[in-house]
Short mmCIF file of C-alpha atoms in Angstrom, two decimals:
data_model
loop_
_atom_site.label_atom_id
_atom_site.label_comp_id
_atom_site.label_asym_id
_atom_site.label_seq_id
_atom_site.Cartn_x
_atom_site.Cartn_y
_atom_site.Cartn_z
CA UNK A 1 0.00 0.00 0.00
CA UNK A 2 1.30 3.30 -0.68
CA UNK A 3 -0.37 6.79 0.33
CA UNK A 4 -0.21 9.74 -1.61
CA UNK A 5 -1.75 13.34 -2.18
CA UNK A 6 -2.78 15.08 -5.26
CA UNK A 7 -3.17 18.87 -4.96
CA UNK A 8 -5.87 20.72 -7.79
CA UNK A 9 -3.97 23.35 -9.81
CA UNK A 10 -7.19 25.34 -9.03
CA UNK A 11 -9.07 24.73 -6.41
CA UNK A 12 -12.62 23.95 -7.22
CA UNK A 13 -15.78 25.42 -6.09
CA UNK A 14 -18.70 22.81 -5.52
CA UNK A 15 -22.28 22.91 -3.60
CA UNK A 16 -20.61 20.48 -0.80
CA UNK A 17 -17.39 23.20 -0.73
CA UNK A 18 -13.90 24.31 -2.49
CA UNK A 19 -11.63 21.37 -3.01
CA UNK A 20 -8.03 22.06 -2.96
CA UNK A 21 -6.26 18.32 -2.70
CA UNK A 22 -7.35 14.36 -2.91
CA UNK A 23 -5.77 11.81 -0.76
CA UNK A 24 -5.65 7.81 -1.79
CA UNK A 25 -3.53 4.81 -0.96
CA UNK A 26 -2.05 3.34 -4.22
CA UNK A 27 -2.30 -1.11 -4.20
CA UNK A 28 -0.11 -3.11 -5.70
CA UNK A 29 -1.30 -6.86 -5.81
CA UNK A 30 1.87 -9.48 -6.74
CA UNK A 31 1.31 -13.38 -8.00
CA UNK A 32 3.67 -15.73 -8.12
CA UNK A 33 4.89 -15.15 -11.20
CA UNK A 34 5.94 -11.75 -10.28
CA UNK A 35 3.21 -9.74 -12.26
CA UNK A 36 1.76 -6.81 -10.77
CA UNK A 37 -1.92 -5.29 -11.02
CA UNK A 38 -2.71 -2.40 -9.65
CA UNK A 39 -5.73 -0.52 -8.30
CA UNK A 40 -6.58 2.76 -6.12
CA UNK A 41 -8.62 3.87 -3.27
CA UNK A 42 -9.13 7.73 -2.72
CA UNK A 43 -12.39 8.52 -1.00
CA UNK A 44 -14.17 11.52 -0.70
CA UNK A 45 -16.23 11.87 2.37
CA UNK A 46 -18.28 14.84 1.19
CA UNK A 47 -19.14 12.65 -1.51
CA UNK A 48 -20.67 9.81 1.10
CA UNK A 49 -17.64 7.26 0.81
CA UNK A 50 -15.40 6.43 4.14
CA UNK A 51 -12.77 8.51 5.14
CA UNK A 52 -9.12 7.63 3.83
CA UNK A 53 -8.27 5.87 7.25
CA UNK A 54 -11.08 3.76 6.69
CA UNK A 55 -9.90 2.51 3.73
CA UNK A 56 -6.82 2.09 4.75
CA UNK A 57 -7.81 0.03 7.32
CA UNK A 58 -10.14 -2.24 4.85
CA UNK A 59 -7.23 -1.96 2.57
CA UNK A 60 -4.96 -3.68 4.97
CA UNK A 61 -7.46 -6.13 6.58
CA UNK A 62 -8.21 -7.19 3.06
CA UNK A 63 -4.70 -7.51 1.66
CA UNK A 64 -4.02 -9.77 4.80
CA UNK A 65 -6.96 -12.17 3.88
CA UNK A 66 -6.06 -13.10 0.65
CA UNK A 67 -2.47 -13.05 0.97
CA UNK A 68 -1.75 -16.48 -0.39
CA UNK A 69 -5.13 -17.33 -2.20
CA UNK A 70 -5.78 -18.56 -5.52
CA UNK A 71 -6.84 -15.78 -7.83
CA UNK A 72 -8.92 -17.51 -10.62
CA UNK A 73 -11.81 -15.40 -10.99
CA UNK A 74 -11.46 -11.99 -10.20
CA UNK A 75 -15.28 -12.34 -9.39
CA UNK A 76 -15.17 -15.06 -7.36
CA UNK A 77 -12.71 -13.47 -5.04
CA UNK A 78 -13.80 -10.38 -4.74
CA UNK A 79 -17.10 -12.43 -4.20
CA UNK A 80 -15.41 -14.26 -0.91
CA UNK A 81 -13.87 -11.01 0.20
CA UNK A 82 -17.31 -9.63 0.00
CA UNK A 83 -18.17 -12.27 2.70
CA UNK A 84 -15.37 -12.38 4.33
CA UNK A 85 -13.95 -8.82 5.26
CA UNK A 86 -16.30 -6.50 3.56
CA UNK A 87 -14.63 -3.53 2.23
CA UNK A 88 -15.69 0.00 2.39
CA UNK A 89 -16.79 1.34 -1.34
CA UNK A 90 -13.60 3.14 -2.52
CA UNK A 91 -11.14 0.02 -1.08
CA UNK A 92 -13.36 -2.66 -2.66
CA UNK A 93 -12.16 -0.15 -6.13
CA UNK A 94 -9.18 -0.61 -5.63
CA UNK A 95 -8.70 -3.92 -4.79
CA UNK A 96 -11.43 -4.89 -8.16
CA UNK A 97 -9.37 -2.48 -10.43
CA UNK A 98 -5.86 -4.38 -9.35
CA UNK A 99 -7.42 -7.69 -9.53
CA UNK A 100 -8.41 -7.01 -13.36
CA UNK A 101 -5.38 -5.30 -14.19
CA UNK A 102 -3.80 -8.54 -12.76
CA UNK A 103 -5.71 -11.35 -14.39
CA UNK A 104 -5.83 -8.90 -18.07
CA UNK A 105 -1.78 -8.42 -17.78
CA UNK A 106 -1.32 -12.34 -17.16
CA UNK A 107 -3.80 -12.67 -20.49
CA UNK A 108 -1.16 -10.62 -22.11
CA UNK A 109 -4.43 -8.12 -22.72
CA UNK A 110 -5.53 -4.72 -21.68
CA UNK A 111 -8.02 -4.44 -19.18
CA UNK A 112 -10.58 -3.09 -21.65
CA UNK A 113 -10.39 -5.70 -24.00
CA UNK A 114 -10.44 -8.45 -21.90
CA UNK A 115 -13.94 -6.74 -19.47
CA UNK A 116 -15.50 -6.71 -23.05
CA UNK A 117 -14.27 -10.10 -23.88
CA UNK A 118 -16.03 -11.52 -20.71
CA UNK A 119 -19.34 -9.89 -22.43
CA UNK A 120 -18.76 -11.75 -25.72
CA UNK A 121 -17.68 -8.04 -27.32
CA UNK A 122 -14.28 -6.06 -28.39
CA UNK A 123 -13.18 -2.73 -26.83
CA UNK A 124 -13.67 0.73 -28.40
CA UNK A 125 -10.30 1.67 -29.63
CA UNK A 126 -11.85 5.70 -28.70
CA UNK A 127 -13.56 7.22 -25.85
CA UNK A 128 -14.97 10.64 -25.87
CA UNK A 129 -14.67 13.02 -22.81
CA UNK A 130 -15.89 15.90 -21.28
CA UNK A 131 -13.46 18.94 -20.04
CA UNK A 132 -14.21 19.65 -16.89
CA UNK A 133 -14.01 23.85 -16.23
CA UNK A 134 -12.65 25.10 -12.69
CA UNK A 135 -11.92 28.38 -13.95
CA UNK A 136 -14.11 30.94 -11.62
CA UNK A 137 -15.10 34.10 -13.31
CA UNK A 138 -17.10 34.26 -16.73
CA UNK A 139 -14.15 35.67 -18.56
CA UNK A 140 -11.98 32.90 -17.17
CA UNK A 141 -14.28 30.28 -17.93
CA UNK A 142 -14.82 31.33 -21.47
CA UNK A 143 -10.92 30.85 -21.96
CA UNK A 144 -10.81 28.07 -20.72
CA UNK A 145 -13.51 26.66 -22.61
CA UNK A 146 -11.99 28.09 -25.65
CA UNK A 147 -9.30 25.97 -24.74
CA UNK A 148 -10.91 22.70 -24.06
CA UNK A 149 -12.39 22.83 -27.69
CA UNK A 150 -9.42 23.08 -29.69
CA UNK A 151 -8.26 20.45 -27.56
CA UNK A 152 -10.54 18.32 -29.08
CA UNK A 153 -13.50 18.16 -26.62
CA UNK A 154 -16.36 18.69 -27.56
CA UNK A 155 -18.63 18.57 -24.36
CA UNK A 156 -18.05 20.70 -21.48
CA UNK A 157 -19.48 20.89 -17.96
CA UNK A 158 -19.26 23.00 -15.22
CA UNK A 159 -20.25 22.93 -11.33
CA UNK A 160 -23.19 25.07 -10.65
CA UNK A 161 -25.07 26.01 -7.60
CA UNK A 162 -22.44 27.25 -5.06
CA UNK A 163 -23.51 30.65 -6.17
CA UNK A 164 -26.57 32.81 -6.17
CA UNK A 165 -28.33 32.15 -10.00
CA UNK A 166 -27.01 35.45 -11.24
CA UNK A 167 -23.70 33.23 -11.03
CA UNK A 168 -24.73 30.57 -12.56
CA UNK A 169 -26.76 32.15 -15.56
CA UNK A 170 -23.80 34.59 -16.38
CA UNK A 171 -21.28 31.91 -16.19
CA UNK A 172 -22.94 29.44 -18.07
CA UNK A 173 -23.82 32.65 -20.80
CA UNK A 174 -19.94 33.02 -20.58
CA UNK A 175 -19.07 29.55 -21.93
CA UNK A 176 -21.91 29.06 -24.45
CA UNK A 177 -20.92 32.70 -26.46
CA UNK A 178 -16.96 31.87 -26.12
CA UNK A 179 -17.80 28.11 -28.10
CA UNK A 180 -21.17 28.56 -29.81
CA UNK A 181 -23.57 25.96 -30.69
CA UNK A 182 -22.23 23.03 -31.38
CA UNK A 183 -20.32 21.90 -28.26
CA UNK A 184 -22.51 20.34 -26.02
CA UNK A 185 -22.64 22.21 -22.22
CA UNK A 186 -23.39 20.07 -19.26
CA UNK A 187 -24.01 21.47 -15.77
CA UNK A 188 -23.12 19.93 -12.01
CA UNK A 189 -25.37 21.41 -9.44
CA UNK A 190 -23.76 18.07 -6.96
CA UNK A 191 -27.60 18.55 -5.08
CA UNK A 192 -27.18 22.15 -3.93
CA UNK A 193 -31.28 22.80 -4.86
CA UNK A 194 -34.30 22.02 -3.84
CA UNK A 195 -36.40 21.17 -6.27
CA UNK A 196 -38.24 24.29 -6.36
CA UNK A 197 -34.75 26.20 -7.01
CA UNK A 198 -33.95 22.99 -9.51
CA UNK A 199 -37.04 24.01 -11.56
CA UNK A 200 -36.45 28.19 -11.73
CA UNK A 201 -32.86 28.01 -12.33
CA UNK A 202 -32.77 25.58 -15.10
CA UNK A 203 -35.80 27.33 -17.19
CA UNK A 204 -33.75 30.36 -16.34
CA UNK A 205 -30.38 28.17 -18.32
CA UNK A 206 -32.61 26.93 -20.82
CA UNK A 207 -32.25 28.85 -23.54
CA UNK A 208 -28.39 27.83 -23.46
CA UNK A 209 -29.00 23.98 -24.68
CA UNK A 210 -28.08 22.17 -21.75
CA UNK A 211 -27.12 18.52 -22.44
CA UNK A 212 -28.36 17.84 -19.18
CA UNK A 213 -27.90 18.64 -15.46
CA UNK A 214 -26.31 16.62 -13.00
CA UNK A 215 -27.43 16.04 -9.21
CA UNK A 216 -29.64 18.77 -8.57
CA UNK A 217 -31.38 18.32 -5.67
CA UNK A 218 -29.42 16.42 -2.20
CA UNK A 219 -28.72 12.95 -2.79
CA UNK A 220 -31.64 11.45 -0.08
CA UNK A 221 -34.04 13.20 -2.38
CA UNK A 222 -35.43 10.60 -4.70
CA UNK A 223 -38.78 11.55 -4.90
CA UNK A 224 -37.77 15.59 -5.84
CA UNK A 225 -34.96 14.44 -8.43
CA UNK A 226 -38.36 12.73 -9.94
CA UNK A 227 -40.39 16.33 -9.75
CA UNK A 228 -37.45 17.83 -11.30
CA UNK A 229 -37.38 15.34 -14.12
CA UNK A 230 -40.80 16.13 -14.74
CA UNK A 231 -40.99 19.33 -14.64
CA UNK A 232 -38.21 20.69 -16.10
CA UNK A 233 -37.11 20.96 -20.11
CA UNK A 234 -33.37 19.99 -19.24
CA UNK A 235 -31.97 16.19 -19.14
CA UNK A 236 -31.73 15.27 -15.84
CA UNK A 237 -28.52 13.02 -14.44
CA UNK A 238 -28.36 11.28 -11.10
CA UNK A 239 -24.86 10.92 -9.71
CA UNK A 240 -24.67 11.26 -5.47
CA UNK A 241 -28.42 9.66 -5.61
CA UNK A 242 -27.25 6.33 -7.31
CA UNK A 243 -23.92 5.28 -5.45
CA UNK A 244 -25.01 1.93 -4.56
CA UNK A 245 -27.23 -0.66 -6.53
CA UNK A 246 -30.14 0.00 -3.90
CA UNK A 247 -29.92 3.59 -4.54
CA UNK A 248 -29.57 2.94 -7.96
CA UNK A 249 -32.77 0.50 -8.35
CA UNK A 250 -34.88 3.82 -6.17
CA UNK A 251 -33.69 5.96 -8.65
CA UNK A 252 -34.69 3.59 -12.01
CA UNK A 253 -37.99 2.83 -9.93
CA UNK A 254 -38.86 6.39 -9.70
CA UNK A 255 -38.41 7.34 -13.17
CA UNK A 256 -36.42 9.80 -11.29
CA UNK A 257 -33.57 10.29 -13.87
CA UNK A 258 -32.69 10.42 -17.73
CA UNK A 259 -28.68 9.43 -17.40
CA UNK A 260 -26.73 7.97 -14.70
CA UNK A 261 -23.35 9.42 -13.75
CA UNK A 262 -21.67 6.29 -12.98
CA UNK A 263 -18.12 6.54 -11.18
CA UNK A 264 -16.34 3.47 -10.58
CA UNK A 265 -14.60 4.34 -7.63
CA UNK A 266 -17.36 5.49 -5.64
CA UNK A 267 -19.81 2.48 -6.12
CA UNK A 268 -16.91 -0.48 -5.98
CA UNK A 269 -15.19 -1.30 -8.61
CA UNK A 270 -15.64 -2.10 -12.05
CA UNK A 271 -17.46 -5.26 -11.52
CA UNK A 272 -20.32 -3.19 -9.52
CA UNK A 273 -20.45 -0.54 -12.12
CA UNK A 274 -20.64 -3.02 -14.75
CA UNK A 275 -24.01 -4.36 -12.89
CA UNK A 276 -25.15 -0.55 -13.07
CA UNK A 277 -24.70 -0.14 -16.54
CA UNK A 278 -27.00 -3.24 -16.83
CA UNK A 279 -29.59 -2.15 -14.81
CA UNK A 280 -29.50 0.80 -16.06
CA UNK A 281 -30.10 -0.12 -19.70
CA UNK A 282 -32.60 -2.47 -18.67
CA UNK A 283 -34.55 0.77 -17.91
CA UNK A 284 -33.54 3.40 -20.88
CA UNK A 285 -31.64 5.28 -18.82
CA UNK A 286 -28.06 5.84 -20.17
CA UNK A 287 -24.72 5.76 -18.22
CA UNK A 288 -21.62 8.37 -18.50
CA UNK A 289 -18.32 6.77 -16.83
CA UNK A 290 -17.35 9.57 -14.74
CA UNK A 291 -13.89 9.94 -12.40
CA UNK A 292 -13.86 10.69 -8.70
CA UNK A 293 -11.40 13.62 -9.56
CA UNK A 294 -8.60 10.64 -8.56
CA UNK A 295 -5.65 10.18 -9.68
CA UNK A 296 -4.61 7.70 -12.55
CA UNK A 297 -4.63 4.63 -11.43
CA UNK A 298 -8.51 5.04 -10.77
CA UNK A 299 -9.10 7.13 -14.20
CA UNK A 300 -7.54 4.63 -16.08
CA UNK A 301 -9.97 1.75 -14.84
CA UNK A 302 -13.04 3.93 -15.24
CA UNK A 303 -11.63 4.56 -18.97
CA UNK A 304 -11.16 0.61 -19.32
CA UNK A 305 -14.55 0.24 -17.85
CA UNK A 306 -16.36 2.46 -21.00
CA UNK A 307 -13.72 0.99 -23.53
CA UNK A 308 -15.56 -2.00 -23.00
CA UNK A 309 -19.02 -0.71 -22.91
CA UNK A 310 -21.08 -1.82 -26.29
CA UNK A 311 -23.19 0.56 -27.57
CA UNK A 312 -23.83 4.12 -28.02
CA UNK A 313 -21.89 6.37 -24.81
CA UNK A 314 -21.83 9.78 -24.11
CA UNK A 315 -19.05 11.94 -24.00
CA UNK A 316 -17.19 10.31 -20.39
CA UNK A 317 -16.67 12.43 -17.23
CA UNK A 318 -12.25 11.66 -17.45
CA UNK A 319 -10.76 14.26 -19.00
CA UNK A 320 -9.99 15.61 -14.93
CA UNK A 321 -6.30 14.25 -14.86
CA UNK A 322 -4.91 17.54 -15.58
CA UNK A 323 -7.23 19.21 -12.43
CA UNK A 324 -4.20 17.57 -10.52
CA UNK A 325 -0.50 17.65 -9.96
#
């Protein structure tokens, strides 16, 4: 296990506060053979995951349990972890992420093409991504998402919400006349609304073609991410409401959301996202592979995870590896 710290060029402004830094714990798991996979664990507590002692802790409890065991299914062991030491959401990540980077690099194959493989399909040699803006003023935010396009994105999106709407609508006016039309604008209120507020602010951002609009009402609030779904003309995306499967069945069973921000790290691991995306589709209701602003390890199994993805996929929440140094 090895700690680290990532610190955000700029620090960014959210609903739940600024944040300045992420903490993880890097794994390294080691077969016989000598080959290494390797996963991470960096929790965010605002977010609703454990604190980074905790998963430390189920980091180290877990490491000790299986030291020894016979990997064979990544699946099946993560399956008798499960039951055996249950690990809080971000270590379980980490420990599914270095299992299939394990079993993939002892298949001589990357961990995209072989999750697609077990799915009887072949990985997407391209994934598209959303920039994510930090910038704070309107005239900073306009560069920067002058920036982001002839970079190649062509989706944007932007935390809303930690501002009065005078904020929001002159920021969001900001990026849409510095790219025009045809880039696609998503917004990320992380629940800061009620959905009241949810419903005036977004027919007050409508006229600037919002993809859609991520979390805007608090997490607990199934039943008012529904009313906002309803009532308002702008995509609605569920992220902090659908970090588990049970919160993720509420949601589907509510009709509550259009898309589902799905981030890999937060809900367990690949293997538990991959049940999300299922659910998910079973209902209509699309998935975006999204980071948890971590650092590479973690972005790079989230990008794996919607390499192997069949299907249409909207533009991924990854491009946030530059957010950090």
């Amino acid at each position: 296990l090895w700690p680290f710290r990532l610190r955000l060029r700029t620090p960014l402004a959210t609903a739940m506060g600024p944040l300045v830094s992420r903490e993880g714990v890097l794994l390294s798991l080691r077969n016989a053979d000598g080959c290494i996979g390797y996963g991470e664990a960096t929790p965010l507590p605002a977010f609703g995951t454990e604190t980074l002692d905790a998963a430390r802790r189920s980091l180290e409890a877990c490491a000790a349990s299986i030291e020894g065991a016979d990997l064979g299914e990544p699946e099946e062991l993560l399956g008798w972890i499960d039951r055996r030491c249950p690990p809080s959401s971000t270590a379980r990540a980490a420990i599914d992420c270095a299992l299939q980077d394990l079993v993939a690099r002892e298949a001589g194959q990357s961990m995209a093409s072989w999750l697609a493989a077990k799915q009887g399909g072949s990985a997407r040699p391209t994934v598209m991504v959303s920039a994510l803006l930090v910038s704070g003023s309107p005239v900073a935010l306009a560069s920067e998402a002058q920036r982001a396009v002839e970079a190649g994105c062509g989706t944007l999106t932007l935390k809303v919400g930690a501002g009065p709407a005078s904020d929001d609508l002159e920021r969001v006016a900001a990026v849409r006349g510095a790219v025009g039309p045809a880039t696609r604008i998503r917004v990320d209120a992380n629940g800061a609304w009620s959905p009241d507020q949810a419903r005036d602010r977004l027919e007050s951002l409508a006229p600037f073609d919002l993809e859609f609009v991520e979390q805007p009402v608090a997490a607990g609030d199934v039943a008012g991410l529904a009313r906002v779904r309803r009532d308002a003309t702008v995509p609605v995306a569920a992220d902090e409401s659908a970090c588990s499967e049970a919160e993720l069945r509420a949601v589907l069973d509510a009709e509550a959301a259009d898309l589902v921000i799905l981030k890999p790290s937060a809900v367990g691991g690949n293997s538990r996202a991959r049940v999300a995306v299922e659910l998910a589709g079973a209902a209509g209701v699309e998935v975006v592979p999204t980071s948890f602003l971590d650092g590479a390890v973690a972005v790079l199994a989230a990008l794996h995870l919607a390499s192997s993805l069949p299907g249409p996929l909207p533009a991924c929440g990854l491009a946030t590896s530059a957010l950090l140094e």
